[in-house]
Amino acid sequence: MTTAPGGAPADGTAYGNPADRRVTGPATRVRRTAGSVALAALAAFALLTTVVAVRHGSPLPPDASLLSWAVGHRPGPAVATARAVTSTGTDVAPYALAALAGVVAGRTARQRLLAAALALLCLGAGQGLRRAVLYAVGRSRPPAADWATHASDWSFPSGHATTAALTTALLVTAVLLRSPPGRRARLLALAAPLVCWGVTVGLTRVYLGVHWFSDVVGGWLFATAWYATCVWAAARLLPALPGRPATP
């Protein structure tokens, strides 16, 4: 066999069996990235959960100081604003936004219906898993005397923080899928307010005194791990998008 400069065969083929070569397409890259993020976030969440459990739910060092600051800085307008923001992280609103994300992400009626159903499944199943952790850990909330809004159930991980983070991820993904190539500035302009909303909902739980800060961090980590897992599964199981080659 003759070779071209650089050692490649002159006929343009590569050494080895071409069938053994794997093509790295968009879906493969998404799977690898999502898988790595899921594992990293899950490891961090497992570590935090272990620390909370070993301490029998007692507040971590930053928790008490942040709660004390929040209780001491509660002018009426700020509390009213925090209550309004925190209300968007529960009940119907997040599910409506998740369905909207699916509608935005799809390009045809069938794609929109499927994407909306998957978005709702991601959010609903994530909440189911979170509640399983919630009851397994059984962490008490901060003292009721410090509450500035109604709360119930156990504390870790925060349901509002989890829900808002998952909803934010779904909305940002929808914007990313529908943004024209090369419009990164436009994407950032649309995504930044969504991310700010997701983070702020979690922080209001600490400000209103119904969660420790570590509860909120736990919610964010859980949401990251679960959403990355959903993205990995979607890239693995769903067929390739029309016009794109299937990847192994």
CSV table of C-alpha atoms in Angstrom, one decimal:
chain,number,residue,atom,x,y,z
A,1,MET,CA,0.0,0.0,0.0
A,2,THR,CA,1.3,3.4,-0.9
A,3,THR,CA,1.0,6.3,1.4
A,4,ALA,CA,0.5,10.0,1.0
A,5,PRO,CA,2.6,12.6,2.8
A,6,GLY,CA,1.8,12.4,6.5
A,7,GLY,CA,1.4,8.7,6.6
A,8,ALA,CA,-2.2,8.4,5.4
A,9,PRO,CA,-3.0,5.8,2.6
A,10,ALA,CA,-2.8,7.2,-0.9
A,11,ASP,CA,-6.4,6.2,-1.6
A,12,GLY,CA,-7.7,8.6,1.0
A,13,THR,CA,-8.8,5.9,3.5
A,14,ALA,CA,-7.6,5.8,7.1
A,15,TYR,CA,-5.8,3.0,8.7
A,16,GLY,CA,-8.0,0.4,10.4
A,17,ASN,CA,-11.5,-0.8,9.8
A,18,PRO,CA,-13.7,2.2,8.8
A,19,ALA,CA,-16.6,0.5,10.6
A,20,ASP,CA,-14.8,0.9,13.8
A,21,ARG,CA,-14.6,4.7,13.5
A,22,ARG,CA,-17.2,6.6,15.5
A,23,VAL,CA,-18.6,9.8,14.2
A,24,THR,CA,-19.0,12.5,16.8
A,25,GLY,CA,-22.2,14.4,15.9
A,26,PRO,CA,-24.2,17.0,17.8
A,27,ALA,CA,-26.3,14.4,19.7
A,28,THR,CA,-23.1,12.6,20.8
A,29,ARG,CA,-21.6,15.8,22.1
A,30,VAL,CA,-24.8,16.7,23.9
A,31,ARG,CA,-24.9,13.3,25.6
A,32,ARG,CA,-21.3,13.5,26.7
A,33,THR,CA,-21.6,17.1,28.1
A,34,ALA,CA,-25.0,16.4,29.8
A,35,GLY,CA,-23.6,13.1,31.2
A,36,SER,CA,-20.6,14.9,32.7
A,37,VAL,CA,-22.7,17.7,34.2
A,38,ALA,CA,-25.2,15.2,35.6
A,39,LEU,CA,-22.5,13.2,37.3
A,40,ALA,CA,-20.7,16.3,38.7
A,41,ALA,CA,-23.9,17.8,40.0
A,42,LEU,CA,-25.1,14.5,41.5
A,43,ALA,CA,-21.8,14.0,43.3
A,44,ALA,CA,-22.1,17.5,44.8
A,45,PHE,CA,-25.7,16.9,45.8
A,46,ALA,CA,-24.9,13.6,47.3
A,47,LEU,CA,-22.1,15.1,49.3
A,48,LEU,CA,-24.3,18.0,50.6
A,49,THR,CA,-27.1,15.6,51.4
A,50,THR,CA,-24.7,13.4,53.4
A,51,VAL,CA,-23.4,16.4,55.3
A,52,VAL,CA,-27.0,17.5,56.2
A,53,ALA,CA,-27.9,14.0,57.2
A,54,VAL,CA,-24.8,13.4,59.4
A,55,ARG,CA,-25.5,16.7,61.1
A,56,HIS,CA,-29.1,15.6,61.7
A,57,GLY,CA,-30.5,18.6,59.8
A,58,SER,CA,-28.8,21.2,61.9
A,59,PRO,CA,-27.8,24.4,60.0
A,60,LEU,CA,-24.5,24.6,58.3
A,61,PRO,CA,-22.1,27.5,59.1
A,62,PRO,CA,-23.5,29.9,56.4
A,63,ASP,CA,-27.1,29.0,57.1
A,64,ALA,CA,-27.6,30.7,60.5
A,65,SER,CA,-25.7,33.9,59.6
A,66,LEU,CA,-27.7,34.3,56.3
A,67,LEU,CA,-31.0,33.7,58.1
A,68,SER,CA,-30.0,36.2,60.8
A,69,TRP,CA,-29.2,38.8,58.2
A,70,ALA,CA,-32.5,38.2,56.4
A,71,VAL,CA,-34.6,38.6,59.5
A,72,GLY,CA,-32.8,41.9,60.3
A,73,HIS,CA,-33.4,43.4,56.8
A,74,ARG,CA,-37.1,43.1,56.1
A,75,PRO,CA,-38.7,46.4,55.1
A,76,GLY,CA,-42.3,46.0,54.1
A,77,PRO,CA,-41.9,46.6,50.4
A,78,ALA,CA,-39.0,44.1,50.2
A,79,VAL,CA,-41.1,41.4,51.9
A,80,ALA,CA,-44.0,42.0,49.6
A,81,THR,CA,-41.8,41.8,46.6
A,82,ALA,CA,-40.1,38.6,47.9
A,83,ARG,CA,-43.5,37.0,48.5
A,84,ALA,CA,-44.6,37.9,45.0
A,85,VAL,CA,-41.5,36.4,43.4
A,86,THR,CA,-41.6,33.3,45.6
A,87,SER,CA,-45.2,32.6,44.5
A,88,THR,CA,-44.0,32.2,40.9
A,89,GLY,CA,-41.9,29.2,41.9
A,90,THR,CA,-44.8,26.9,42.8
A,91,ASP,CA,-48.3,25.7,41.9
A,92,VAL,CA,-49.5,26.2,38.2
A,93,ALA,CA,-47.0,28.8,37.0
A,94,PRO,CA,-43.9,26.6,36.6
A,95,TYR,CA,-45.9,23.9,34.7
A,96,ALA,CA,-47.4,26.5,32.4
A,97,LEU,CA,-43.9,27.9,31.7
A,98,ALA,CA,-42.6,24.4,31.1
A,99,ALA,CA,-45.3,23.7,28.6
A,100,LEU,CA,-44.6,27.0,26.9
A,101,ALA,CA,-40.9,26.0,26.7
A,102,GLY,CA,-41.9,22.9,24.8
A,103,VAL,CA,-44.1,24.9,22.4
A,104,VAL,CA,-41.3,27.3,21.7
A,105,ALA,CA,-38.8,24.5,21.2
A,106,GLY,CA,-40.8,22.6,18.6
A,107,ARG,CA,-41.0,23.6,14.9
A,108,THR,CA,-44.0,21.6,13.9
A,109,ALA,CA,-47.3,20.9,15.7
A,110,ARG,CA,-46.2,17.4,16.5
A,111,GLN,CA,-42.8,18.5,17.8
A,112,ARG,CA,-44.4,21.1,20.0
A,113,LEU,CA,-46.8,18.6,21.5
A,114,LEU,CA,-44.0,16.1,22.2
A,115,ALA,CA,-41.6,18.8,23.6
A,116,ALA,CA,-44.3,20.2,25.9
A,117,ALA,CA,-45.2,16.7,27.1
A,118,LEU,CA,-41.5,15.9,27.8
A,119,ALA,CA,-41.0,19.2,29.5
A,120,LEU,CA,-43.9,18.6,31.8
A,121,LEU,CA,-42.6,15.0,32.5
A,122,CYS,CA,-39.2,16.4,33.3
A,123,LEU,CA,-40.6,18.9,35.8
A,124,GLY,CA,-43.2,16.5,37.3
A,125,ALA,CA,-40.8,13.5,37.7
A,126,GLY,CA,-38.1,15.8,39.1
A,127,GLN,CA,-40.5,16.9,41.8
A,128,GLY,CA,-41.4,13.4,42.6
A,129,LEU,CA,-37.8,12.4,43.1
A,130,ARG,CA,-37.1,15.5,45.1
A,131,ARG,CA,-40.0,14.7,47.5
A,132,ALA,CA,-38.5,11.2,48.0
A,133,VAL,CA,-35.2,12.9,49.1
A,134,LEU,CA,-37.2,15.4,51.2
A,135,TYR,CA,-38.9,12.7,53.3
A,136,ALA,CA,-35.7,10.5,53.4
A,137,VAL,CA,-33.7,13.4,54.9
A,138,GLY,CA,-36.5,14.8,57.0
A,139,ARG,CA,-34.7,18.1,57.8
A,140,SER,CA,-36.6,20.7,59.8
A,141,ARG,CA,-37.2,24.2,58.6
A,142,PRO,CA,-35.8,27.3,60.4
A,143,PRO,CA,-37.7,28.4,63.5
A,144,ALA,CA,-41.3,29.4,62.6
A,145,ALA,CA,-40.8,32.7,64.4
A,146,ASP,CA,-38.5,33.8,61.6
A,147,TRP,CA,-41.0,33.0,58.8
A,148,ALA,CA,-42.4,35.8,56.7
A,149,THR,CA,-44.6,33.5,54.6
A,150,HIS,CA,-46.4,30.3,54.8
A,151,ALA,CA,-44.5,27.0,54.5
A,152,SER,CA,-45.1,23.3,55.1
A,153,ASP,CA,-43.4,20.0,55.0
A,154,TRP,CA,-39.7,19.2,55.4
A,155,SER,CA,-36.9,21.6,54.3
A,156,PHE,CA,-34.2,19.8,52.2
A,157,PRO,CA,-34.0,20.3,49.3
A,158,SER,CA,-36.0,23.4,48.6
A,159,GLY,CA,-39.0,22.7,46.3
A,160,HIS,CA,-39.2,26.3,45.1
A,161,ALA,CA,-35.5,26.4,44.2
A,162,THR,CA,-35.7,23.1,42.4
A,163,THR,CA,-38.9,24.0,40.5
A,164,ALA,CA,-37.6,27.4,39.4
A,165,ALA,CA,-34.2,26.0,38.4
A,166,LEU,CA,-35.8,23.3,36.3
A,167,THR,CA,-38.2,25.7,34.7
A,168,THR,CA,-35.4,28.1,33.9
A,169,ALA,CA,-33.4,25.3,32.3
A,170,LEU,CA,-36.3,24.3,30.1
A,171,LEU,CA,-37.0,27.9,29.0
A,172,VAL,CA,-33.3,28.6,28.3
A,173,THR,CA,-33.1,25.4,26.3
A,174,ALA,CA,-36.1,26.4,24.2
A,175,VAL,CA,-34.6,29.8,23.5
A,176,LEU,CA,-31.3,28.1,22.6
A,177,LEU,CA,-33.0,25.7,20.2
A,178,ARG,CA,-34.9,28.4,18.4
A,179,SER,CA,-32.2,31.1,18.3
A,180,PRO,CA,-30.6,31.6,14.8
A,181,PRO,CA,-26.9,30.5,14.5
A,182,GLY,CA,-24.5,33.3,15.4
A,183,ARG,CA,-26.9,35.2,17.5
A,184,ARG,CA,-25.2,34.6,20.8
A,185,ALA,CA,-25.8,38.2,22.1
A,186,ARG,CA,-29.5,37.8,21.5
A,187,LEU,CA,-29.5,34.5,23.3
A,188,LEU,CA,-27.7,35.9,26.3
A,189,ALA,CA,-30.1,38.9,26.4
A,190,LEU,CA,-33.1,36.5,26.5
A,191,ALA,CA,-31.5,33.9,28.8
A,192,ALA,CA,-30.2,36.4,31.5
A,193,PRO,CA,-33.6,37.4,32.8
A,194,LEU,CA,-34.7,33.8,33.0
A,195,VAL,CA,-31.6,32.8,35.0
A,196,CYS,CA,-32.0,35.8,37.3
A,197,TRP,CA,-35.6,34.8,38.0
A,198,GLY,CA,-34.7,31.2,38.7
A,199,VAL,CA,-31.9,32.2,41.2
A,200,THR,CA,-34.1,34.9,42.8
A,201,VAL,CA,-36.9,32.5,43.5
A,202,GLY,CA,-34.5,30.3,45.5
A,203,LEU,CA,-33.0,33.3,47.4
A,204,THR,CA,-36.4,34.5,48.4
A,205,ARG,CA,-36.9,31.3,50.4
A,206,VAL,CA,-33.9,32.2,52.6
A,207,TYR,CA,-35.0,35.9,52.8
A,208,LEU,CA,-38.5,34.9,53.9
A,209,GLY,CA,-37.0,32.6,56.5
A,210,VAL,CA,-38.6,29.3,55.4
A,211,HIS,CA,-35.4,27.6,54.2
A,212,TRP,CA,-31.8,27.4,55.1
A,213,PHE,CA,-29.4,28.5,52.4
A,214,SER,CA,-28.1,24.9,52.1
A,215,ASP,CA,-31.7,23.8,51.3
A,216,VAL,CA,-31.7,26.2,48.3
A,217,VAL,CA,-28.2,25.1,47.2
A,218,GLY,CA,-29.4,21.5,47.4
A,219,GLY,CA,-32.4,22.3,45.2
A,220,TRP,CA,-30.1,23.9,42.6
A,221,LEU,CA,-27.8,21.0,42.6
A,222,PHE,CA,-30.6,18.5,42.4
A,223,ALA,CA,-32.2,20.4,39.5
A,224,THR,CA,-29.0,20.5,37.6
A,225,ALA,CA,-28.3,16.8,38.0
A,226,TRP,CA,-31.9,15.9,37.1
A,227,TYR,CA,-32.1,18.2,34.1
A,228,ALA,CA,-28.8,17.1,32.7
A,229,THR,CA,-30.0,13.5,33.1
A,230,CYS,CA,-33.1,14.4,31.1
A,231,VAL,CA,-31.1,16.0,28.4
A,232,TRP,CA,-28.8,13.0,28.2
A,233,ALA,CA,-31.8,10.6,28.0
A,234,ALA,CA,-33.4,12.8,25.3
A,235,ALA,CA,-30.3,12.9,23.2
A,236,ARG,CA,-29.9,9.1,23.6
A,237,LEU,CA,-33.4,7.9,23.0
A,238,LEU,CA,-35.0,10.4,20.7
A,239,PRO,CA,-34.5,10.1,16.9
A,240,ALA,CA,-32.1,12.5,15.2
A,241,LEU,CA,-33.7,15.8,14.1
A,242,PRO,CA,-34.7,16.0,10.5
A,243,GLY,CA,-31.7,17.0,8.3
A,244,ARG,CA,-29.1,15.8,10.8
A,245,PRO,CA,-27.3,12.5,10.7
A,246,ALA,CA,-28.0,10.0,13.4
A,247,THR,CA,-25.2,9.5,15.8
A,248,PRO,CA,-24.1,6.3,17.6
